[in-house]
Amino acid sequence: MKLDELILSDATTGKPTGDGLGDINDHKVLAFKDFKFPHKGQYKIQVRQYMRQNPLPDVVSVGITIEKTLAK
């Protein structure tokens, strides 16, 4: 299991980071650098939040996108 910290707002101003309009923002974060799926098929990815507040205020939904990138 890998734990990543995703910062959703500026620490000083409290304004949301990411791209968006109004109170809807999109954050794209690279979660697995240099990761390759070992074989074709279905995979299961779990997302959990470990904040003290549950549910997180102002978080409407969370999604995951798998994108193929060019090897460097």
XYZ file of C-alpha atoms in Angstrom:
72
model
C 0.000 0.000 0.000
C 1.241 3.465 -0.864
C 0.100 6.552 1.029
C 0.142 9.835 -0.907
C -0.680 13.249 0.496
C -2.774 15.316 -1.890
C -2.876 19.034 -1.116
C -6.216 20.481 -2.246
C -5.819 24.075 -1.105
C -3.129 26.706 -0.601
C -1.769 26.534 2.950
C -1.608 30.330 3.289
C -4.754 31.561 1.548
C -6.982 28.495 1.831
C -7.962 28.911 -1.823
C -8.421 25.653 -3.752
C -5.609 24.573 -6.039
C -6.166 22.898 -9.378
C -8.193 23.976 -12.382
C -11.796 24.950 -12.052
C -14.545 27.483 -11.953
C -16.188 28.695 -8.790
C -16.227 25.991 -6.143
C -15.699 23.070 -8.561
C -12.011 22.221 -9.007
C -10.169 19.456 -10.820
C -6.896 18.195 -9.390
C -4.715 15.909 -11.466
C -1.961 14.275 -9.456
C 0.577 11.705 -10.576
C 0.095 8.873 -8.103
C 2.301 6.092 -9.438
C 5.500 7.256 -11.134
C 7.167 4.661 -13.375
C 4.435 2.091 -12.703
C 3.596 -0.513 -15.319
C 0.738 -2.970 -15.135
C 2.328 -6.430 -15.379
C -0.411 -7.889 -17.588
C -3.670 -7.024 -19.304
C -6.815 -7.417 -17.254
C -8.896 -5.822 -14.560
C -7.330 -4.159 -11.537
C -8.836 -2.839 -8.332
C -7.691 0.509 -6.918
C -8.803 1.690 -3.488
C -8.956 5.334 -2.451
C -9.253 6.201 1.222
C -9.127 9.454 3.063
C -7.257 9.631 6.354
C -8.297 13.070 7.566
C -9.834 13.637 10.953
C -13.027 14.961 9.358
C -15.302 12.424 7.746
C -16.764 13.307 5.317
C -14.379 15.972 4.083
C -16.091 19.351 3.752
C -16.474 20.666 0.202
C -15.313 17.403 -1.445
C -18.132 16.306 -3.740
C -16.552 13.331 -5.476
C -13.274 11.578 -6.219
C -12.314 9.811 -9.428
C -9.353 8.047 -10.954
C -8.110 8.246 -14.518
C -5.546 5.833 -15.937
C -3.515 7.469 -18.680
C -0.777 6.036 -20.829
C 2.327 8.214 -20.830
C 5.346 8.264 -23.055
C 8.405 6.546 -21.639
C 11.369 8.839 -21.067
